[in-house]
Structure formats: C-alpha cells, structure tokens
XYZ file of C-alpha atoms in Angstrom:
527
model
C -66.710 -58.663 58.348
C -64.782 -55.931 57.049
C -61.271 -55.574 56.675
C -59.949 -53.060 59.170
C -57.213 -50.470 57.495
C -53.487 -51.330 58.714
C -52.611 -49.273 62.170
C -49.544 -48.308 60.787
C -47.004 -45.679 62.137
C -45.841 -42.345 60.132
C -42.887 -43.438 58.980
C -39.915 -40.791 59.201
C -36.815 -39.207 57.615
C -35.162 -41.059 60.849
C -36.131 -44.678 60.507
C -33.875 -46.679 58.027
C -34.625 -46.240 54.583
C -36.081 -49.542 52.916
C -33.438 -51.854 51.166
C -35.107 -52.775 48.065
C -38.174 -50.417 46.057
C -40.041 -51.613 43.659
C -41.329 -49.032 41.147
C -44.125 -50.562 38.883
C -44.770 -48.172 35.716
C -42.383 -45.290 33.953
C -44.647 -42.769 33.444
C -45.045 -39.487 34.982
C -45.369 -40.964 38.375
C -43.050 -43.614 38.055
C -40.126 -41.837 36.473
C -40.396 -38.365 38.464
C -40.462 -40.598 41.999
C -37.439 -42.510 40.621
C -35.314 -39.636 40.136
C -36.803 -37.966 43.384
C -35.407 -40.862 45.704
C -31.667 -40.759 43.194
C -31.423 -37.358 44.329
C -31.856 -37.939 48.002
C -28.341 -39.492 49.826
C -31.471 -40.828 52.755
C -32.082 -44.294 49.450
C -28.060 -44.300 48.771
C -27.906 -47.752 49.949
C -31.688 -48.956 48.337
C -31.701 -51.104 45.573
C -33.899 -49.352 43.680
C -35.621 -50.953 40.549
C -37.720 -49.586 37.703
C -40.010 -51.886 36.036
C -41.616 -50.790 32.798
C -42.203 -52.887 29.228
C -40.931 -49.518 27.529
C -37.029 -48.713 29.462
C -33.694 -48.129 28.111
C -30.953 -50.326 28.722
C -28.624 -49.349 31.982
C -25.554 -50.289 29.642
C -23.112 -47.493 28.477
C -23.380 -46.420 25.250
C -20.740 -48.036 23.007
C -18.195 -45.727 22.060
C -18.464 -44.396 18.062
C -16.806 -46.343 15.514
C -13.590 -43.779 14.996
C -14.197 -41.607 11.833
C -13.927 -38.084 10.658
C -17.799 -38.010 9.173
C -19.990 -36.436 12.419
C -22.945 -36.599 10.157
C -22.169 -40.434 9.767
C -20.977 -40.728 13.477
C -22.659 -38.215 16.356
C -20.689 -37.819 19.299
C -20.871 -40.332 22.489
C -23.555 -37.875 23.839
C -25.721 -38.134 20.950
C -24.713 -42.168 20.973
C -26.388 -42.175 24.647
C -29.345 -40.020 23.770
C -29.962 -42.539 20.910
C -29.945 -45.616 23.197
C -32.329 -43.919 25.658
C -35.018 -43.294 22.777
C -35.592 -46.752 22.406
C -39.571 -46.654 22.683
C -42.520 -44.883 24.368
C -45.528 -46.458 25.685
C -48.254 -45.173 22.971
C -51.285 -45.429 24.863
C -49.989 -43.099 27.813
C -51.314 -40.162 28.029
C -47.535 -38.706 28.846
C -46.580 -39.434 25.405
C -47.583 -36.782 23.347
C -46.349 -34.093 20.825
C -48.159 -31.317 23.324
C -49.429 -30.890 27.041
C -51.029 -28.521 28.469
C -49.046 -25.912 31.188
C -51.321 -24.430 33.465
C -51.829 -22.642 36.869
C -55.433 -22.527 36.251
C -57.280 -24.366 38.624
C -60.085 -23.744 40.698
C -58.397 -25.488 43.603
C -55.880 -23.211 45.308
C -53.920 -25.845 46.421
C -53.242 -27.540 42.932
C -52.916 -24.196 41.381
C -49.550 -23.412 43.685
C -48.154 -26.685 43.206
C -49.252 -26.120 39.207
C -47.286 -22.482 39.401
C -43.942 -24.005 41.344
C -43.626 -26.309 38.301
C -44.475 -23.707 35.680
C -41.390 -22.059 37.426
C -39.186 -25.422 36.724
C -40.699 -25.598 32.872
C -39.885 -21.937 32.405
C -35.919 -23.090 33.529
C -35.666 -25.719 31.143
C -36.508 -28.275 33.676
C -35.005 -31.265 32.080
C -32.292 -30.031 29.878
C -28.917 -32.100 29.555
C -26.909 -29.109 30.083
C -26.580 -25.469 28.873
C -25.047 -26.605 25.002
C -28.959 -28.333 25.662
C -30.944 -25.306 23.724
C -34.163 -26.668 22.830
C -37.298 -25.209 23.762
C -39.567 -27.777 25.353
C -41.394 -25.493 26.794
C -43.695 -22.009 25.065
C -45.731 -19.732 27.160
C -48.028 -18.406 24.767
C -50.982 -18.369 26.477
C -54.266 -20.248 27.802
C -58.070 -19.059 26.525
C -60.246 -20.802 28.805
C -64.087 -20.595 27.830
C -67.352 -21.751 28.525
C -70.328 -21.860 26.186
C -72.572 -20.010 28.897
C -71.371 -17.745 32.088
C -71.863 -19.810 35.600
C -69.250 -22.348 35.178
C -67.620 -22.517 38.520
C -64.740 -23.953 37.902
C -63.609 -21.091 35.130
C -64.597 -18.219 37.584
C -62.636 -19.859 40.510
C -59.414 -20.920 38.450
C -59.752 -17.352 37.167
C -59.192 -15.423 40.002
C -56.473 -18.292 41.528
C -54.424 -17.763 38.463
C -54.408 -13.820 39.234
C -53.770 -13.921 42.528
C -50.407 -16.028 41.327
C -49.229 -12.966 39.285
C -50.736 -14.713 36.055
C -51.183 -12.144 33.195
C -55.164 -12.324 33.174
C -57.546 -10.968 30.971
C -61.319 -11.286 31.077
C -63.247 -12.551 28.423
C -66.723 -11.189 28.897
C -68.360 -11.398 25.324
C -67.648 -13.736 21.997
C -66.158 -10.631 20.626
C -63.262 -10.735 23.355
C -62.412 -14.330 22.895
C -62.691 -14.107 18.707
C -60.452 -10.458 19.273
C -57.417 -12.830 21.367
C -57.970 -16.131 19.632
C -58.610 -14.933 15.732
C -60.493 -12.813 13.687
C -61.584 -16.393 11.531
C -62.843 -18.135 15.114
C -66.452 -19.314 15.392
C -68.815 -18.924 18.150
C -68.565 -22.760 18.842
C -64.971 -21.982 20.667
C -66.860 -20.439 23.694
C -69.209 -17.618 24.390
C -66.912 -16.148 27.413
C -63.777 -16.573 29.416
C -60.535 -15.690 30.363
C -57.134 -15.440 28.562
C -54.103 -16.176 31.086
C -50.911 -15.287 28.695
C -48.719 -16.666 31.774
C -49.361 -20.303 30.674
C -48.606 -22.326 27.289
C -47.797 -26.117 26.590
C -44.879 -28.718 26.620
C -43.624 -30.960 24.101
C -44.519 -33.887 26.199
C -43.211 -36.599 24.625
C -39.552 -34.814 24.251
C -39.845 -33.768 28.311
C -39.960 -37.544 28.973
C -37.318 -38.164 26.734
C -34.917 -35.905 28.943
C -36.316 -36.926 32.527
C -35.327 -40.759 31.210
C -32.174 -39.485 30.329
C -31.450 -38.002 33.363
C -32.138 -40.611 35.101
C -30.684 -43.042 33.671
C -27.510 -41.144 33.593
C -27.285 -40.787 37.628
C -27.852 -44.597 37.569
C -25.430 -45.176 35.200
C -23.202 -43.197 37.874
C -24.143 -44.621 40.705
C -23.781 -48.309 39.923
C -20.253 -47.846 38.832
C -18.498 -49.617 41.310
C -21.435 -51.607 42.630
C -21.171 -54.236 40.459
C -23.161 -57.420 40.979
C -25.768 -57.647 43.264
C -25.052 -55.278 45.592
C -26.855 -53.182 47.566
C -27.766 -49.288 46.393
C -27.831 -51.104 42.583
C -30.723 -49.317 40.564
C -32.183 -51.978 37.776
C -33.870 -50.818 35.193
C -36.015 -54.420 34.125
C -37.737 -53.795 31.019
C -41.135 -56.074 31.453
C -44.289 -56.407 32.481
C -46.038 -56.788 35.996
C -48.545 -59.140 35.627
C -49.670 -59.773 39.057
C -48.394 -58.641 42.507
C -46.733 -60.799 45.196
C -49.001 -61.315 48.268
C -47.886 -62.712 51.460
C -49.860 -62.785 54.891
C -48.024 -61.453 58.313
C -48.090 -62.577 61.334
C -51.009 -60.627 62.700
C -53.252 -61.940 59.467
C -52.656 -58.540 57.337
C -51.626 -58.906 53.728
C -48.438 -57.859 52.666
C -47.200 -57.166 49.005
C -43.602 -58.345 48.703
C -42.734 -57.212 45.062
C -44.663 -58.643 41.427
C -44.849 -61.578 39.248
C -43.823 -60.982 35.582
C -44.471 -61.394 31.902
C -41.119 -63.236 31.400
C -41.699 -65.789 33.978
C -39.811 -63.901 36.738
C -40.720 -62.544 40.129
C -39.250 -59.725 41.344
C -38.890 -59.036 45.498
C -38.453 -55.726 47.028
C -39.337 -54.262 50.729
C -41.779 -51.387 49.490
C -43.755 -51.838 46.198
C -44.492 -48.186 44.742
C -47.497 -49.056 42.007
C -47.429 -46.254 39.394
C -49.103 -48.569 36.396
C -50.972 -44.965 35.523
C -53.766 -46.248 33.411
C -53.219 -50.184 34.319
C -52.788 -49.821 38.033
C -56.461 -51.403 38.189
C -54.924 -54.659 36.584
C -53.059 -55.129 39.394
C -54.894 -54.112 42.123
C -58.797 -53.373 43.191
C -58.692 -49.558 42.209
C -62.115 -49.751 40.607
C -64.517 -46.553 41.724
C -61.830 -45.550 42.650
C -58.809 -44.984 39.784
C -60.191 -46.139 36.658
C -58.822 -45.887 32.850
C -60.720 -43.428 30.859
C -59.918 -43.328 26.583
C -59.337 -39.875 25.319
C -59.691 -39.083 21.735
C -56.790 -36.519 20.219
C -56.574 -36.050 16.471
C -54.097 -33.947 14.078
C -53.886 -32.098 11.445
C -50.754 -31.833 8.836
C -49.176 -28.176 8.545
C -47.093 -26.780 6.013
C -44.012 -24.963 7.249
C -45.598 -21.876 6.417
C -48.976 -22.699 7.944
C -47.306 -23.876 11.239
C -45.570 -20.542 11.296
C -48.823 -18.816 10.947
C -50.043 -19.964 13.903
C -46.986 -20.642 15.949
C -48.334 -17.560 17.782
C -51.573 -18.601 19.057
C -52.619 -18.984 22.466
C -53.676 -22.388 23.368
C -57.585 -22.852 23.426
C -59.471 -24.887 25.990
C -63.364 -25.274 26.154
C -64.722 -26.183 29.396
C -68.329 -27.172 28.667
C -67.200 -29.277 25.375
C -64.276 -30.324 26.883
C -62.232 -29.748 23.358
C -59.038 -27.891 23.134
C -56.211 -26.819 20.142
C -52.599 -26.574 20.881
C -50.475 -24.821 18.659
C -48.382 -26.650 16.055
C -45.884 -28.875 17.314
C -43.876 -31.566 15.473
C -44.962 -35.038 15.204
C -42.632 -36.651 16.914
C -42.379 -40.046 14.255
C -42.071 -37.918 11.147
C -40.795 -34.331 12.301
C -43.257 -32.314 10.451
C -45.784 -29.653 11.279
C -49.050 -30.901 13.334
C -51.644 -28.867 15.037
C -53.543 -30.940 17.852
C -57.292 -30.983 18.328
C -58.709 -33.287 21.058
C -60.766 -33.377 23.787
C -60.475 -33.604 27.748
C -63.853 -34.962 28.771
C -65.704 -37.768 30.956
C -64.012 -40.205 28.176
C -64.538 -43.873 27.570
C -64.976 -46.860 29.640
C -63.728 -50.178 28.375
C -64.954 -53.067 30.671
C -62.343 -55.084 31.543
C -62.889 -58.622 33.993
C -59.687 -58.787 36.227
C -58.572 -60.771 39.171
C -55.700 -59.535 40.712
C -55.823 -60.276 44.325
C -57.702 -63.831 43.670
C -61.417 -62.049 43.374
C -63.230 -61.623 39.953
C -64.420 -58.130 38.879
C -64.139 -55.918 36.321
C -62.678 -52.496 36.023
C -62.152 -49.926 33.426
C -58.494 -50.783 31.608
C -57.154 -49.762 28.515
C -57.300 -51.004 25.525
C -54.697 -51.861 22.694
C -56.783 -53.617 19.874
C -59.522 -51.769 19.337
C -58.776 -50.662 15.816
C -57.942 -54.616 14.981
C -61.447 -55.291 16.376
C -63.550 -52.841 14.267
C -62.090 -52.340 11.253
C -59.032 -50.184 11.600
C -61.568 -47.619 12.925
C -58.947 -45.745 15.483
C -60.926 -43.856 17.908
C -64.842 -43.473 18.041
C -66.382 -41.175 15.330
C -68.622 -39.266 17.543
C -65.265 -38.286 19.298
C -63.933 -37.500 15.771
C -66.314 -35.342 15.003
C -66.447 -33.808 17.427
C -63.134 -32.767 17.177
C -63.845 -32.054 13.512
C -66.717 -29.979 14.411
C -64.289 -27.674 17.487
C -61.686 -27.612 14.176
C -64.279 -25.849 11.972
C -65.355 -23.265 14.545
C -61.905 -22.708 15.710
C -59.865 -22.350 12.746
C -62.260 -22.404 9.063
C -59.480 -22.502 6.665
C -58.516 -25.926 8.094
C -61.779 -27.281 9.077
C -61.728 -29.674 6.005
C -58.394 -30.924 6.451
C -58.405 -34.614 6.937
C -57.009 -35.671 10.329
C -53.406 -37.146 9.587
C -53.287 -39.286 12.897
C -55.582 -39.935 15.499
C -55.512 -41.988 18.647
C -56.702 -42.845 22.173
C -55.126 -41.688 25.181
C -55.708 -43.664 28.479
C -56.315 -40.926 31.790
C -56.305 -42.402 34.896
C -59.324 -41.062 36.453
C -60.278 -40.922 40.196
C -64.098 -39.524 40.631
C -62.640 -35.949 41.978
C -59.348 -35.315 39.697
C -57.098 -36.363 43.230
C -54.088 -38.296 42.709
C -54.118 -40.950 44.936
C -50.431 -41.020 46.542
C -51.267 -42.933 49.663
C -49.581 -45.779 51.372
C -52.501 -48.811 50.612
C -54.850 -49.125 53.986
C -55.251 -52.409 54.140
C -51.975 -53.807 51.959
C -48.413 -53.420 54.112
C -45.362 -52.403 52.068
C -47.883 -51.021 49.262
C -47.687 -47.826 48.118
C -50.036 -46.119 45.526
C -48.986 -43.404 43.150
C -51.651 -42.821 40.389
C -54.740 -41.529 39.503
C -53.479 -38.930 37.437
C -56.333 -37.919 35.912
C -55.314 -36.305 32.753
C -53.720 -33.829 34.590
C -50.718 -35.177 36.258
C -48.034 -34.056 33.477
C -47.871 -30.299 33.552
C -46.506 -31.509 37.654
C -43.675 -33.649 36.747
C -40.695 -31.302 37.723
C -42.297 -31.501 41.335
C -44.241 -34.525 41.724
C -41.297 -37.308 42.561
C -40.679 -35.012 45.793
C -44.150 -34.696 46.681
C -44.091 -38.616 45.936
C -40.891 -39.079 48.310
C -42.717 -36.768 50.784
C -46.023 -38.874 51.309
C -43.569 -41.868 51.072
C -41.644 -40.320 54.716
C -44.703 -38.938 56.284
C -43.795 -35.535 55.589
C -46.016 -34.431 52.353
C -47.968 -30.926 53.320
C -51.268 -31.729 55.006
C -53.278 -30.327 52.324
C -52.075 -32.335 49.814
C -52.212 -35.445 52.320
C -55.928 -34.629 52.137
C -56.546 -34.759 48.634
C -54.097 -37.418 47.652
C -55.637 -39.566 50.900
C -57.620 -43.317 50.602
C -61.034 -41.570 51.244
C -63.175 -44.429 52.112
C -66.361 -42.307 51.215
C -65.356 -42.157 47.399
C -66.968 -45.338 46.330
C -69.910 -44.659 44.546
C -71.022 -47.815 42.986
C -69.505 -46.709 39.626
C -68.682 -43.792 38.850
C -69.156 -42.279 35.643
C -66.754 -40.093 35.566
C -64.302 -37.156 37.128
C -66.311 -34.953 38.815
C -63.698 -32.216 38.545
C -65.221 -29.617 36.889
C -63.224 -29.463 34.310
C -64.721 -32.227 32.018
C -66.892 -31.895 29.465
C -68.719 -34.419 26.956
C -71.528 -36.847 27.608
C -71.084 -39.176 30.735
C -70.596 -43.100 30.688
C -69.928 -43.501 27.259
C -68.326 -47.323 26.987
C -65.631 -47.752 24.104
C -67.039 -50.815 22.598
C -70.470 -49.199 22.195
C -69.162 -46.115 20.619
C -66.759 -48.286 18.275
C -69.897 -50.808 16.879
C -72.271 -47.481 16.480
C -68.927 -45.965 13.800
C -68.925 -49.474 12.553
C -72.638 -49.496 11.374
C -72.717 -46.004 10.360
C -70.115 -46.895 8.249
C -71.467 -49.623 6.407
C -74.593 -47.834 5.513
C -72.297 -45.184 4.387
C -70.953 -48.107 2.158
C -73.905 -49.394 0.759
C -74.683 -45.679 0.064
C -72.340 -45.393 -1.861
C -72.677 -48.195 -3.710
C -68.576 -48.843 -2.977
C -66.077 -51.213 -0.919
C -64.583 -49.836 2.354
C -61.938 -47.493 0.838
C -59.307 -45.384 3.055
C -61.513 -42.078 3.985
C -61.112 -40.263 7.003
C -62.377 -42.802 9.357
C -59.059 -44.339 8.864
C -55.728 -43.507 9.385
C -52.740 -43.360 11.186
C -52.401 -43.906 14.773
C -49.796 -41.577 15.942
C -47.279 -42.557 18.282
C-alpha cells in the first residue's frame, strides 16, 4: 500500500519560526537561502547551520602582522577576503569562470523572475561596498539560434524577452547571425535566430566568492555576543552529509531530524533544507525525478591581445546542438585570458547504486574519478569534439587551438527544467531545494527569497506550480530535461562514452606506432 503524502498545514509568517535549520549544500541554493533567512529579523533567534565540505571558517580574520609594505601585507579587508577563498567545489556547475545571464525563456513566468535578477546583476548584486569596482557582470549580448526555423522554444523566449523591454533583433537568415556574431563565423553556429543585446554573462565563480562573503560577514556579526551554544548561533560545519537522520512520529510518518556525517558526527536541527544540487539523490530517493547530469565545458588560452579582440562579442548559444561560446574571461587558477566553449545538452548519466533511506537503487550521481579510471581522459571525446567542431565554425582562426582545460560539470536535472523547492510529501521537517537544472545561477540574487517564500507558505502560486512534488513526473527513467532548451543525443551514460575515447585512443596508438603521449585528449582539469 502506498504511502499517503503528509496532511500538513501552510505554515505562516505567524507561527514561530523553527529553532534550529539545517542547510545541506553551499551552492546556489544553499548559499542564496542562507543569506535570505540572515536578512529576515522572523529566523533572529534560529540556529541556523550551513553544512558544506567546501566553507570558510566563521573565525575573524587575524589582524596583519604590523608593517609599512601593503604589497607584503593587504589590509584586514583583503585578510578576510583571503580566508573566505579557501576552496570551491569543482564539480558544481556554480563554479565557473562564466554563466550565462538571460531573460530568454519560453516560459513567461521564469523569464520575469530571470529579468528581476538581471536587474540585481546589472547593480552589482554582490559587491562588498562601493570602493568594490569590479565588474562581475557584462551585458553584451545573447545570439540564440537554431539550425532549422520551428524550434518552439526560440520563437516563444523570443517574443517573452521583447515584451520585457529586451533589445531584440531577429535573425531570419545565416547572413543576419554571421553580420552580429562575425564576418569569420560558419554556418554550423545556426541557420536563424534572435540577438537580445539586453543579456550577457557573469563571472560565476567570482559572484560566489562575494555571496560567501557576505554571508559570512552578517554571521560573523550576528554571533558576536552569542557565544557558546546559544540560540540564533549560525555554524558554518565544513563536512559532508552522508546520510540523513530518520525518525518515525507518532502517527507512523517519517520525520528527518537533521544528517549523519563524514567525520563521525550527527548533526540535529528542527527543519532540514536539502540543497546537495547535484548529490541531493545520495541522500534521498530523487531519482526520475532530480538526477545528476555531466556537462562537458572546454577552453581555450587567449593572448591579451586576442582576449581584447573579442571582449566585444555577444555570447552565442545554439539550441539544436546545445553548444555555446562566452566571451573571454579569466581563468580563475591562473588569471589569464580563456574563451569558453561547452555545451548545455541532455548530458551524461553515471549510474550510481545508493541506499539512503534503507532501500537499494540506483540514481544518476556525479562523478569525481573518472579521469583516474580511464586514463587521465577528462571528459568524453565525442563531447570534445564536439566542442572542437562548434569552435571551428564559430571562430576559424582558433579552431586548432588545443583546449587548455576541460572538465565536467554536474546539472541537476528534473525531466521539465523545474526546480523542485517543495516541502517533501511524505518526509516531515524535510524541505527540498534543488533541481537546478543548469539553469539555476543566472537566479541567485532572488532565489533565497523565493526559497524563504515556499519555506512560509507564501511563494507566488505560479511558481508553487512549477517548483511543486508533481506525482505524475515519474517516468520510469527519464532520459533527460525535456525543456526545450537541450540539445545533443539523449541517454548517453558517462562510462560508455569514457571506454568508447579509451579504445579510439589506443588504435590511435598503435597507429601511430607510439606510447600514449600528452595530445589533446589530455589536459588540465580546470577548477
């Protein structure tokens, strides 16, 4: 017999706030809900705490050693940004030199939400203060194309992104998207389209960076004078949840009471928010219904001079490959020049057996070793060259450039593209915030309220709807998001894709008549 969903009653802005939140996961989700519920006086007296394996400490800064040399010794602000930066998850799909910043969507709904944070990006959401001058953020414009005319999703996002007061043009002909894109551009980039010069990218990794910072400053503030244990603490515990606490209530419902550890420790707390992003299926039974997809992205090294050349193109997204090029950015390891070329498609699965509520199945997670496992072979080569292949269409004069990283990405994919920021039906004191499906990031000024909102029964109806548990979303599998913004083959699985480079390789090999040297198919992982 079934398990029946929880009767439970929309909670309110009135009822007591809960004393103790768990937040599993620091990514977009994670971090942007944190800071939502420090900015709201109702979770003054909630212990909130922020578990992640990638966190700052919650310690001041130390003060600098006293010296005349700045160069030798930064300022106490520059102290505290340094202890902040300690390290970023590299499989996220937050952590990035570029994202994407976009009001083009053929839903109306996400394209609103998508233009109210364009509006925070274009303030310098995120910035320290006004001495804080950095550009995160460039507005230099979208090309969306298609290789054909018909795609729905381009004509609907089209005319959603105009009736915003985006600066639209129509691409109706190769010649119109090779006249805004470059005279050198192939016709691989797209037959037709639209150009919306009212959107751009982010330097993702840096935006993080700043949110963390923020938050961990109005921590920092807040637990002075709660020392101890006392109530309203935030804790920042820098580990891993490796399963979550279960306990049954009175009326026979299960209730999650906080999460197990990798150090050993469990951790209790009244609400448990999971935002695990690409890992939430480790820890509970997401699958068909938020499951990791791997993404490939690749780069290519710039001179100064080169990156300056093409600081002012728009960025380019294909909707029927699925490939897109962002302008140059910096890497964010090594500072120099890099122009990204990847692809947002149905990506891969990698088949994972998990048990996290006491029931074997498997699931979609990502994973961490795949280069150790084949070689040093970093992501896939038919997702290489593909990229390679976009490159050569899009910009000639670099299409031979060897790739100078390359990596995998880990989406969170639901079958639509919905988040899924729902209290759990059938789990009390559960509540989900993931599935961001690759396209989560360009909302993270906005997305801790909306979070918050959901959390006090108050989140916009529409967006109830499409963030909901639908019950009717299990399909048995599904092979990918159904979006329609995806492009690529369907139910490609990692492991396949991996053992395919491998052979190809080692007839390459014997080809040659050579040992396995460092070509192409290796590299650096970036990040």
């Amino acid at each position: 017999m079934a398990t029946p969903p929880i009767e439970r009653p929309i909670p309110t802005t009135h009822e007591p706030a809960p004393k103790s939140i768990l937040i599993i996961g620091a990514g977009v989700f994670g971090l942007s809900t944190t800071h939502a519920l420090l900015s709201s006086p109702r979770y003054n007296h909630t212990t909130i705490t922020l578990l992640d394996p990638y966190l700052p400490s919650l310690d001041p800064p130390p003060p600098p050693p006293p010296t005349s040399d700045p160069l030798l010794f930064p300022q106490s602000q520059n102290s505290q940004a340094v202890s902040i930066a300690l390290s970023q998850n590299p499989h996220a799909a937050s952590i990035d030199s570029s994202r994407i910043i976009r009001a083009d969507y053929a839903n109306p709904a996400y394209a609103r939400l998508a233009s109210a944070a364009q509006a925070e990006w274009r303030q310098g959401f995120g910035r320290a203060d006004e001495k804080d001058a950095e550009e995160l953020y460039r507005e230099c414009g979208l090309v969306l194309t298609a290789d054909r005319a018909g795609s729905e999703y381009l004509e609907r996002s089209c005319v959603n992104a105009r009736d915003l007061g985006g600066k639209v043009e129509a691409l109706g002909a190769w010649e119109d998207v090779r006249r805004v894109f470059g005279a050198g551009v192939g016709r691989g980039v797209g037959e037709m389209g639209y150009v919306n010069w009212s959107s751009g990218w982010v330097d993702a990794g840096g935006a993080m960076k700043r949110v963390m910072a923020l938050v961990v400053a109005m921590a920092r503030e807040r637990n002075i004078g709660r020392m101890g244990e006392g109530e309203g603490r935030v804790v920042f515990k820098r580990a891993k949840a490796t399963n979550l606490l279960f306990d049954k209530c009175a009326d026979e419902q299960r209730s999650v009471k906080g999460a197990c550890l990798d150090t050993n420790e469990d951790i209790a707390a009244d609400l448990t928010i999971l935002a695990a992003g690409a890992c939430s299926g480790a820890l509970l039974d997401l699958s068909d219904r938020a499951e990791a997809r791997g993404q490939v992205l690749t780069y290519v090294s710039l001179s100064p001079v080169e990156a300056r050349s093409l600081n002012q193109m728009p960025v380019l997204l294909n909707l029927s490959s699925g490939l897109f090029i962002v302008p140059p950015a910096r890497d964010p390891a090594s500072g120099e020049w890099v122009l990204k070329v990847a692809r947002h498609a149905y990506g891969y699965k990698n088949p994972t057996p998990v048990s996290p509520e006491g029931k074997p199945f498997t699931t979609s997670l990502p994973s961490s070793s795949s280069s150790t496992l084949f070689s040093h072979i970093i992501i896939p080569p038919e997702g290489e060259q593909a990229c390679r292949t976009f490159l050569r269409h899009a910009i000639p004069w670099l299409g031979e450039r060897p790739f100078c990283a390359k990596r995998l990405c880990w989406y969170t994919d639901t079958p639509t593209g919905d988040f899924l920021v729902t209290y759990h039906p059938y789990l009390k004191n559960c509540f989900l915030a993931t599935g961001g499906s690759g396209h989560a990031f360009k909302f993270l000024p906005v997305i801790g309220e909306k979070v918050v909102m959901a959390l006090e029964g108050v989140l916009e109806g529409e967006l109830e709807a499409l963030w909901g548990w639908r019950e009717g979303d299990v399909r048995g599998g599904f092979e990918g998001c159904e979006d329609g913004s995806r492009g690529g083959g369907r139910g490609m699985v990692l492991r396949e894709e991996m053992e395919r480079g491998m052979v190809l390789r080692e007839e390459m090999e014997r080809g040659m008549g050579m040992g396995r040297g460092k070509g192409e198919g290796e590299g650096k992982s970036m990040l």
